[in-house]
Coordinates of C-alpha atoms in Angstrom, one line a residue:
Chain P
M5 CA -18.7 -13.5 -17.8
K6 CA -17.2 -16.7 -19.1
T7 CA -19.4 -19.8 -18.7
S8 CA -17.9 -22.4 -21.0
Q9 CA -17.3 -25.8 -19.4
P10 CA -13.8 -27.0 -18.5
A11 CA -12.0 -29.8 -20.1
F12 CA -12.9 -31.8 -17.0
T13 CA -16.7 -31.7 -17.1
S14 CA -18.6 -32.2 -13.9
L15 CA -19.4 -35.8 -14.7
A16 CA -15.9 -36.5 -15.8
L17 CA -14.6 -35.0 -12.6
A18 CA -17.0 -37.0 -10.6
A19 CA -16.0 -40.2 -12.3
L20 CA -12.3 -39.4 -11.7
L21 CA -13.1 -38.8 -8.0
A22 CA -15.0 -42.0 -7.8
C23 CA -12.0 -43.9 -9.0
S24 CA -9.3 -42.1 -7.1
V25 CA -10.7 -41.0 -3.8
S26 CA -13.7 -43.1 -3.4
G27 CA -16.2 -40.3 -4.2
H28 CA -17.4 -40.1 -0.6
A29 CA -16.3 -37.4 1.6
A30 CA -16.9 -39.2 4.8
S31 CA -13.3 -40.4 4.5
S32 CA -11.3 -37.9 6.5
A33 CA -7.7 -39.2 6.8
C34 CA -5.1 -37.9 4.4
P35 CA -2.1 -40.0 3.5
G36 CA 0.9 -39.4 5.7
P37 CA 4.1 -37.5 4.8
S38 CA 4.7 -37.9 1.1
G39 CA 6.6 -34.9 -0.1
H40 CA 3.5 -33.0 -1.1
G41 CA 4.2 -29.3 -1.0
D42 CA 8.0 -29.8 -1.5
A43 CA 9.1 -26.7 -3.4
T44 CA 11.3 -28.7 -5.9
K45 CA 8.4 -30.9 -6.9
V46 CA 5.9 -28.0 -7.1
V47 CA 8.4 -26.0 -9.2
A48 CA 8.7 -28.9 -11.6
S49 CA 5.0 -29.3 -11.9
V50 CA 4.5 -25.6 -12.5
E51 CA 7.2 -25.6 -15.2
A52 CA 5.6 -28.6 -16.9
F53 CA 2.2 -26.8 -16.8
R54 CA 3.9 -23.6 -18.0
T55 CA 5.4 -25.3 -21.1
S56 CA 1.9 -26.4 -22.1
L57 CA 0.6 -22.9 -22.2
S58 CA 0.6 -20.4 -25.1
P59 CA 2.5 -17.1 -24.6
E60 CA -0.8 -15.3 -24.0
Q61 CA -1.8 -17.9 -21.4
R62 CA 1.6 -17.5 -19.6
R63 CA 1.1 -13.8 -19.4
V64 CA -2.2 -14.4 -17.6
F65 CA -0.8 -17.1 -15.4
E66 CA 2.3 -15.2 -14.2
K67 CA 2.1 -12.0 -12.1
P68 CA 4.5 -10.0 -10.1
L69 CA 4.6 -10.8 -6.4
A70 CA 3.4 -7.8 -4.4
R71 CA 0.8 -7.0 -1.8
T72 CA -1.7 -5.8 -4.4
T73 CA -1.5 -9.1 -6.3
A74 CA -1.3 -11.4 -3.3
I75 CA -4.4 -10.1 -1.6
E76 CA -6.6 -10.5 -4.7
W77 CA -8.1 -13.8 -3.6
S78 CA -11.8 -14.0 -2.6
N79 CA -14.5 -16.3 -1.3
L80 CA -17.1 -14.9 -3.6
P81 CA -18.2 -16.3 -7.0
I82 CA -16.7 -14.6 -10.0
G83 CA -19.9 -12.8 -10.9
V84 CA -19.4 -10.8 -7.7
Q85 CA -15.6 -10.7 -7.6
P86 CA -13.9 -11.3 -10.9
R87 CA -10.6 -13.1 -10.7
T88 CA -7.3 -12.7 -12.5
G89 CA -5.1 -15.7 -13.4
L90 CA -5.6 -18.6 -15.7
R91 CA -9.1 -20.0 -15.7
I92 CA -9.4 -23.7 -15.6
G93 CA -12.4 -23.6 -18.0
D94 CA -10.1 -22.1 -20.6
L95 CA -7.7 -25.0 -20.6
D96 CA -7.6 -27.9 -23.1
A97 CA -7.5 -31.4 -21.7
A98 CA -3.7 -31.7 -21.6
Q99 CA -3.4 -28.3 -19.9
A100 CA -6.1 -29.2 -17.4
K101 CA -4.2 -32.4 -16.6
A102 CA -1.0 -30.5 -16.1
A103 CA -2.9 -27.9 -14.0
H104 CA -4.2 -30.7 -11.8
A105 CA -0.7 -32.0 -11.4
V106 CA 0.3 -28.6 -10.0
V107 CA -2.5 -28.9 -7.4
E108 CA -1.4 -32.5 -6.6
A109 CA 2.2 -31.5 -6.1
A110 CA 1.4 -28.6 -3.8
M111 CA -1.5 -29.9 -1.8
S112 CA -2.1 -33.0 0.3
A113 CA -4.6 -35.7 -0.9
C114 CA -7.2 -33.8 1.3
G115 CA -6.3 -30.5 -0.4
V116 CA -6.7 -32.0 -3.9
K117 CA -9.9 -33.7 -2.9
L118 CA -11.3 -30.4 -1.6
F119 CA -10.2 -28.6 -4.8
D120 CA -12.1 -31.3 -6.9
E121 CA -15.2 -31.5 -4.7
V122 CA -15.7 -27.7 -4.1
R123 CA -15.9 -27.4 -7.9
L124 CA -18.4 -30.3 -8.0
A125 CA -20.5 -28.3 -5.4
D126 CA -20.4 -25.3 -7.7
D127 CA -21.6 -27.4 -10.5
A128 CA -24.5 -28.6 -8.3
L129 CA -25.5 -25.0 -8.0
L130 CA -25.4 -24.3 -11.7
P131 CA -29.1 -25.0 -12.4
L132 CA -29.9 -22.5 -9.7
D133 CA -27.8 -19.7 -11.1
K134 CA -30.4 -17.4 -12.5
R135 CA -28.3 -14.2 -12.1
N136 CA -25.1 -15.2 -13.8
I137 CA -23.4 -15.3 -10.5
G138 CA -20.7 -17.6 -11.9
W139 CA -21.0 -20.9 -10.0
S140 CA -19.1 -23.4 -12.1
S141 CA -16.2 -25.8 -11.8
A142 CA -14.8 -23.9 -14.8
N143 CA -14.5 -20.7 -12.8
Y144 CA -11.4 -21.6 -10.8
Y145 CA -8.1 -20.1 -11.4
L146 CA -4.3 -20.7 -11.1
S147 CA -1.6 -18.1 -10.8
V148 CA 2.0 -17.8 -9.9
L149 CA 3.3 -14.6 -8.3
G150 CA 7.0 -14.0 -8.7
T151 CA 9.3 -16.6 -10.4
P152 CA 8.9 -20.2 -9.3
G153 CA 12.2 -21.6 -8.0
T154 CA 13.8 -23.1 -5.0
K155 CA 15.5 -20.0 -3.7
A156 CA 13.6 -16.7 -4.4
V157 CA 10.2 -16.2 -2.8
W158 CA 7.1 -16.9 -5.0
M159 CA 3.5 -17.7 -4.5
L160 CA 1.1 -20.2 -6.0
Q161 CA -2.6 -19.2 -5.9
I162 CA -5.4 -21.6 -6.6
G163 CA -8.9 -20.6 -6.1
G164 CA -12.4 -19.6 -7.0
H165 CA -15.7 -19.5 -5.3
H166 CA -15.4 -21.0 -1.8
L167 CA -11.7 -21.8 -2.1
A168 CA -8.5 -19.8 -1.8
Y169 CA -5.2 -21.6 -1.5
N170 CA -2.4 -19.1 -1.1
L171 CA 0.9 -20.9 -0.8
T172 CA 4.2 -19.1 -0.4
F173 CA 7.5 -20.8 -1.1
N174 CA 11.0 -19.7 0.0
G175 CA 9.5 -16.8 2.0
A176 CA 10.6 -15.4 5.3
L177 CA 8.2 -17.9 6.8
P178 CA 6.5 -21.0 5.4
G179 CA 3.3 -19.8 4.0
A180 CA 0.1 -21.8 3.8
T181 CA -2.2 -18.9 4.4
P182 CA -4.6 -17.2 4.1
L183 CA -6.5 -20.4 3.3
F184 CA -10.2 -20.0 2.9
F185 CA -12.7 -22.8 2.3
G186 CA -16.5 -22.9 2.2
M187 CA -19.2 -25.1 0.9
E188 CA -22.6 -24.9 -0.6
P189 CA -24.4 -27.2 -0.8
L190 CA -23.1 -29.0 2.3
V191 CA -24.2 -32.4 0.9
F192 CA -24.9 -33.2 -2.7
K193 CA -25.0 -36.1 -5.2
V194 CA -23.4 -36.5 -8.5
K195 CA -24.8 -39.5 -10.3
D196 CA -25.0 -42.1 -7.5
A197 CA -22.1 -40.7 -5.4
Q198 CA -22.8 -38.6 -2.4
Y199 CA -20.4 -35.9 -1.4
E200 CA -20.0 -34.0 1.9
P201 CA -16.6 -32.4 1.3
L202 CA -16.2 -30.6 4.6
R203 CA -17.4 -33.4 6.8
P204 CA -14.0 -33.9 8.6
Q205 CA -13.7 -30.2 9.3
T206 CA -17.4 -29.9 10.2
L207 CA -17.1 -32.7 12.8
A208 CA -13.8 -31.4 14.1
M209 CA -15.2 -27.9 14.8
M210 CA -18.6 -29.1 15.9
N211 CA -17.2 -31.6 18.4
L212 CA -14.9 -28.8 19.7
S213 CA -17.8 -26.4 20.0
K214 CA -20.0 -28.9 21.9
A215 CA -17.1 -29.7 24.2
V216 CA -16.2 -26.2 25.2
A217 CA -19.8 -24.9 25.4
G218 CA -19.9 -25.6 29.1
H219 CA -17.0 -23.3 29.9
E220 CA -18.2 -19.9 30.8
K221 CA -15.3 -18.1 29.2
A222 CA -15.8 -19.9 25.9
T223 CA -18.7 -17.8 24.8
L224 CA -17.7 -14.8 22.8
S225 CA -19.6 -11.5 23.1
G226 CA -21.5 -10.2 20.2
T227 CA -23.0 -11.7 17.0
F228 CA -21.3 -13.3 14.0
T229 CA -22.6 -13.3 10.5
D230 CA -19.4 -14.2 8.7
V231 CA -15.8 -14.8 9.5
V232 CA -14.2 -11.8 11.1
K233 CA -10.9 -11.6 9.2
G234 CA -12.3 -12.4 5.7
V235 CA -12.4 -10.4 2.5
V236 CA -13.8 -6.8 2.4
T237 CA -16.5 -5.7 0.1
V238 CA -15.4 -2.2 -0.9
P239 CA -17.3 0.7 -2.5
G240 CA -16.6 1.3 -6.2
T241 CA -14.7 4.4 -7.2
N242 CA -16.5 7.6 -8.2
G243 CA -19.8 6.3 -6.9
G244 CA -19.6 3.1 -8.9
P245 CA -21.0 -0.2 -7.7
P246 CA -19.3 -1.8 -4.7
R247 CA -16.8 -4.4 -5.6
G248 CA -17.0 -8.0 -4.5
G249 CA -14.3 -8.3 -1.9
I250 CA -10.6 -9.2 -1.6
D251 CA -8.2 -9.3 1.3
S252 CA -7.7 -5.5 1.4
G253 CA -7.9 -5.5 5.1
Y254 CA -4.5 -7.2 5.3
P255 CA -2.5 -6.9 7.5
H256 CA -5.2 -7.5 10.2
N257 CA -5.3 -6.5 13.8
Y258 CA -6.0 -9.4 16.2
P259 CA -7.4 -9.4 19.7
G260 CA -4.9 -9.4 22.6
G261 CA -5.0 -10.0 26.3
D262 CA -7.2 -12.4 28.0
T263 CA -10.6 -10.8 27.5
D264 CA -13.3 -12.0 25.1
R265 CA -11.1 -14.4 23.3
G266 CA -12.6 -17.6 24.7
V267 CA -11.4 -20.3 27.0
R268 CA -7.7 -20.9 27.2
Y269 CA -6.3 -24.3 26.1
D270 CA -4.7 -24.9 29.5
A271 CA -8.1 -24.5 31.2
L272 CA -9.5 -27.4 29.2
K273 CA -9.7 -31.0 30.1
P274 CA -7.3 -33.4 28.2
A275 CA -10.1 -34.8 26.1
E276 CA -11.2 -31.2 25.2
Q277 CA -7.6 -30.3 24.4
A278 CA -7.4 -33.2 22.0
L279 CA -10.3 -31.8 20.2
V280 CA -8.5 -28.4 19.8
R281 CA -5.5 -30.2 18.3
A282 CA -7.8 -32.2 16.0
A283 CA -9.5 -29.1 14.8
I284 CA -6.2 -27.4 14.0
E285 CA -5.0 -30.5 12.2
S286 CA -8.2 -30.7 10.1
Y287 CA -7.6 -27.2 8.7
A288 CA -3.9 -27.9 8.2
S289 CA -4.7 -31.2 6.3
F290 CA -5.1 -29.3 3.0
P291 CA -1.6 -28.0 2.0
G292 CA 1.2 -30.4 1.3
E293 CA 2.9 -31.8 4.4
S294 CA 6.2 -30.1 3.5
I295 CA 4.4 -26.8 3.9
T296 CA 2.5 -27.5 7.0
R297 CA 5.0 -29.5 9.0
G298 CA 6.7 -26.4 10.5
L299 CA 3.5 -24.6 10.9
L300 CA 1.9 -27.4 12.9
A301 CA 5.0 -27.7 15.0
S302 CA 4.6 -24.1 15.9
Y303 CA 0.9 -24.2 16.5
L304 CA 1.0 -27.4 18.6
A305 CA 4.1 -26.5 20.6
P306 CA 3.1 -26.7 24.3
Q307 CA 3.8 -23.0 25.0
A308 CA 1.8 -22.0 21.9
L309 CA -1.1 -24.2 22.8
A310 CA -1.1 -22.9 26.4
A311 CA -1.7 -19.4 25.0
T312 CA -4.4 -20.6 22.5
Y313 CA -8.0 -19.7 23.1
V314 CA -11.2 -21.3 21.8
G315 CA -14.2 -19.0 21.5
V316 CA -17.7 -19.9 20.4
S317 CA -21.0 -18.3 19.6
G318 CA -24.5 -19.5 18.6
V319 CA -25.5 -23.1 18.8
A320 CA -22.9 -25.8 19.1
D321 CA -24.5 -28.3 16.8
F322 CA -24.3 -25.9 13.8
S323 CA -28.1 -26.1 13.2
R324 CA -28.6 -22.4 13.0
R325 CA -27.0 -19.4 11.2
G326 CA -24.5 -17.5 13.3
S327 CA -23.0 -20.6 14.9
Y328 CA -19.3 -19.7 15.2
V329 CA -16.1 -21.2 16.4
R330 CA -12.7 -19.6 16.6
I331 CA -9.3 -20.9 17.6
D332 CA -7.0 -18.0 18.4
G333 CA -3.4 -18.7 19.2
P334 CA -0.1 -16.7 19.3
R335 CA 0.1 -17.3 15.5
L336 CA -2.9 -19.3 14.7
W337 CA -6.3 -17.8 13.7
L338 CA -9.0 -20.3 12.6
E339 CA -12.6 -19.4 12.1
W340 CA -15.8 -21.3 11.3
I341 CA -19.2 -19.7 10.6
V342 CA -22.6 -21.1 9.7
Q343 CA -24.4 -18.9 7.3
P344 CA -27.7 -19.1 5.4
A345 CA -27.2 -20.6 2.0
I346 CA -27.2 -18.4 -1.0
A347 CA -28.8 -20.6 -3.7
L348 CA -31.1 -22.4 -1.3
P349 CA -31.9 -19.8 1.4
D350 CA -33.7 -22.3 3.7
E351 CA -30.5 -24.3 4.0
L352 CA -27.1 -23.4 5.6
H353 CA -23.6 -23.1 4.3
Y354 CA -20.2 -22.8 5.8
H355 CA -17.3 -20.4 5.6
A356 CA -13.9 -21.2 7.2
L357 CA -10.7 -19.3 7.3
W358 CA -7.2 -20.2 8.4
R359 CA -4.8 -17.3 9.0
D360 CA -1.3 -17.1 10.4
K361 CA -0.7 -13.8 12.3
Q362 CA 2.9 -13.9 11.2
A363 CA 3.1 -16.0 8.1
D364 CA 0.2 -15.0 5.9
Y365 CA 1.7 -14.7 2.4
G366 CA 4.9 -16.1 3.9
G367 CA 5.3 -12.7 5.6
E368 CA 6.2 -11.4 2.2
A369 CA 3.2 -9.2 1.2
L370 CA 3.8 -6.3 3.5
K371 CA 6.3 -4.6 1.2
Chain I
M25 CA -28.3 11.6 -1.9
R26 CA -26.2 11.9 -5.1
W27 CA -23.9 9.0 -4.1
L28 CA -26.9 6.8 -3.4
A29 CA -28.5 7.7 -6.7
A30 CA -25.2 6.9 -8.5
L31 CA -25.0 3.6 -6.7
A32 CA -28.6 2.7 -7.7
L33 CA -28.0 3.7 -11.3
A34 CA -24.8 1.7 -11.5
F35 CA -26.6 -1.3 -10.1
A36 CA -29.3 -1.1 -12.6
L37 CA -26.7 -1.1 -15.4
V38 CA -24.5 -3.8 -14.0
I39 CA -26.9 -6.7 -13.5
A40 CA -24.3 -9.3 -12.5
M41 CA -23.3 -7.1 -9.6
D42 CA -26.7 -7.7 -8.0
A43 CA -25.2 -10.8 -6.7
A44 CA -22.9 -8.8 -4.5
W45 CA -25.9 -7.9 -2.5
A46 CA -26.8 -11.5 -1.9
H47 CA -23.7 -11.6 0.2
H48 CA -25.0 -12.2 3.7
A49 CA -22.8 -9.9 5.6
P50 CA -22.7 -6.6 3.8
P51 CA -20.6 -3.7 5.3
S52 CA -21.8 -0.2 6.1
Y53 CA -20.6 2.7 4.1
V54 CA -19.8 6.3 5.2
K55 CA -19.2 8.8 2.6
L56 CA -17.7 12.1 3.8
E57 CA -17.9 15.4 1.9
F58 CA -15.8 18.2 3.3
G59 CA -17.4 21.7 3.1
A60 CA -16.1 25.0 4.3
R61 CA -17.8 24.9 7.7
H62 CA -18.9 21.3 8.2
V63 CA -18.6 17.7 7.0
D64 CA -21.6 16.0 5.5
A65 CA -21.7 12.3 6.0
E66 CA -23.9 9.9 4.1
L67 CA -24.4 6.6 5.9
L68 CA -25.6 3.3 4.4
V69 CA -26.3 0.7 7.1
P70 CA -27.5 -2.7 5.9
H71 CA -30.8 -3.7 7.2
S72 CA -29.8 -7.3 7.7
E73 CA -26.8 -6.5 10.0
L74 CA -28.6 -3.6 11.9
A75 CA -31.3 -6.1 12.9
Y76 CA -28.7 -7.8 15.1
A77 CA -27.6 -4.6 16.8
S78 CA -30.8 -2.5 17.2
S79 CA -34.5 -2.8 17.4
A80 CA -34.8 0.4 15.3
R81 CA -37.5 -0.3 12.6
D82 CA -38.3 3.2 11.4
A83 CA -36.5 6.4 10.5
Q84 CA -37.1 8.1 13.8
A85 CA -35.7 5.2 15.8
L86 CA -32.8 4.9 13.4
G87 CA -32.0 8.5 13.9
A88 CA -32.0 8.1 17.7
Y89 CA -29.8 5.0 17.3
L90 CA -27.3 6.8 15.0
Q91 CA -27.2 9.8 17.4
E92 CA -26.0 7.4 20.1
H93 CA -23.5 5.6 17.9
V94 CA -22.1 8.2 15.5
S95 CA -20.1 11.2 16.6
A96 CA -16.9 13.2 15.9
E97 CA -14.4 15.2 17.9
T98 CA -11.3 17.2 17.3
P99 CA -7.9 15.4 17.7
D100 CA -7.6 17.0 21.1
G101 CA -11.0 15.7 22.3
R102 CA -13.5 18.5 21.8
A103 CA -16.8 17.3 20.6
W104 CA -18.3 18.2 17.2
R105 CA -22.0 18.9 16.8
V106 CA -23.8 16.0 15.1
D107 CA -27.1 16.6 13.3
I108 CA -29.0 13.6 11.9
R109 CA -30.7 15.5 9.0
S110 CA -32.6 12.6 7.5
A111 CA -33.0 8.8 7.8
R112 CA -34.9 6.5 5.5
E113 CA -35.1 3.0 4.2
T114 CA -33.8 2.2 0.7
T115 CA -32.8 -0.7 -1.5
V116 CA -29.6 -0.9 -3.5
G117 CA -29.5 -3.9 -5.8
E118 CA -30.9 -6.8 -3.7
Q119 CA -29.9 -5.4 -0.4
R120 CA -32.1 -3.3 1.9
Y121 CA -30.3 -0.4 3.7
Y122 CA -31.1 2.4 6.0
S123 CA -29.6 5.6 4.7
A124 CA -29.0 8.7 6.7
E125 CA -27.6 12.2 6.1
V126 CA -25.6 13.4 9.0
R127 CA -24.0 16.9 9.3
L128 CA -20.9 17.2 11.4
T129 CA -19.9 20.6 12.6
P130 CA -16.6 21.3 14.4
P131 CA -16.4 23.5 17.6
R132 CA -15.6 27.1 17.1
G133 CA -12.1 27.7 15.8
A134 CA -11.4 24.0 15.1
P135 CA -10.4 23.1 11.5
V136 CA -13.1 21.3 9.5
R137 CA -10.7 18.9 7.8
E138 CA -9.2 17.3 10.8
L139 CA -11.3 15.1 13.0
V140 CA -11.7 11.8 14.7
F141 CA -14.8 10.1 13.3
I142 CA -16.4 7.8 15.8
D143 CA -18.8 5.1 14.7
D144 CA -19.8 1.8 16.3
A145 CA -23.2 1.5 14.7
V146 CA -23.7 -2.3 14.2
T147 CA -20.1 -3.0 15.0
H148 CA -20.8 -2.8 18.7
E149 CA -22.7 -6.0 18.3
V150 CA -21.7 -7.7 15.0
R151 CA -18.1 -8.8 15.3
N152 CA -17.4 -9.3 11.6
H153 CA -19.2 -6.1 10.5
R154 CA -17.1 -3.3 8.9
V155 CA -17.8 0.3 8.4
L156 CA -16.0 1.5 5.3
I157 CA -15.1 5.2 5.2
V158 CA -14.9 6.9 1.9
A159 CA -14.1 10.5 0.7
K160 CA -14.0 11.6 -2.9
G161 CA -14.3 8.0 -4.1
E162 CA -11.3 7.0 -2.1
L163 CA -11.5 4.4 0.6
L164 CA -9.9 6.0 3.6
G165 CA -10.2 3.0 5.9
E166 CA -12.5 0.8 7.9
L167 CA -13.7 0.3 11.4
Q168 CA -14.3 -3.1 12.8
Y169 CA -14.9 -4.1 16.5
P170 CA -13.3 -3.1 18.8
A171 CA -12.1 -0.1 16.8
K172 CA -14.6 2.7 16.6
R173 CA -12.4 5.8 16.2
F174 CA -10.9 6.8 12.8
T175 CA -8.6 9.8 12.6
I176 CA -9.0 11.9 9.5
D177 CA -6.7 14.6 8.2
R178 CA -7.7 16.0 4.9
A179 CA -5.9 19.3 5.2
A180 CA -3.8 18.5 2.1
N181 CA -6.8 17.3 0.0

């Protein structure tokens, strides 16, 4: 396993954040529409990054677009699930800057901030990594699937432990999903700056959970120990060790009908309905607005909202493992789970997943 | 238990993979071996997830639990015989499992390589839990709530 440090060291990354985004995750608002996620700008940034790479690096960076390559993302550290793609820790300073520009072109300010801060969280775990599990800001990867352009379909994948951005451009449908994010530790300090990267999403889902807890239909049956539609740990071939886990369960089956899906949006009070919309928007705040504009319009359309369910399990204040929230609409599938932490077992950590029942991988990974 | 032994050996050799078992929601595994007259299934059920679904804390109780939650039938609905031949606790990597050997025998005249495998152990309670079904090192598929029936046709294999 590679463990060398990236061109942006943890402290340098923290210093950059302190200047650019205040270094405190309590801020929740992303800037308004600004062209982030616009395919033309993303393609230009990818091309600029590509020209900075050696031929060998380009071969690692570029993959064919197929189901087998698209589903390779994971939420596990690389010691558990090795990644393909170009490792940020292997880039020189100029290449790292160009790579960050790709993230900035594709994602919103919130999405960039999460990309930076989830890596800081990994670095906070580094001293606890006694098993070479691979927590490190260096162990995040970039890939393009297909040929970046403004007409043919292609994907940009950015991810590592606790982060998977899967963006599809020019696909049958606008594709921001699957989008996985998680966090451990939930709150941490780098030098004097305190970070709580998922505070906006935590509050959005917690407020929603508390608000709907009084509705009898909101409580889902069963127990939850992770997100339901996440990656699958699979057995190794020929009796070999199990492999970490990728999205091999795709395409997924989703619940139908009206049973055990939670309370319907149209049965909620207006203030509770507002919390549903806020929760949806908190997840959708990460990709560039050009990508999410159409998706949000679909999710928040009155007919779609009317057929959207909110289901909960566990305790509403997220103080215990197994606390779970799900928003399940005609297209939308959002999950939030509280798990015990890995590095610090007495603490908790979060996993969250956004799927689109129609537009995961832009609807292009079924072939 | 050859599969389990191979798993244990591989884990001893691949230290980094230990971390896989620190994952807090491990799936169950079912390995099927097709014989001339019956199918032998080796089940690995993670201790951590079973604890949410059953109060079984020893091999005898586990056997009774599996008898209730694992079965098989022909595609036209005739029940297979299910024998829980052994059940014990084991550790693979960092993860504690219950392992069980189950023999599945088709009704008289029914082909041994065509069956509906039925398993809702753990999945009847834990909504994210998956049961991964394997034969000859190949992942045939998975079961996750509410699905508990998996149709298998290995006539050509």
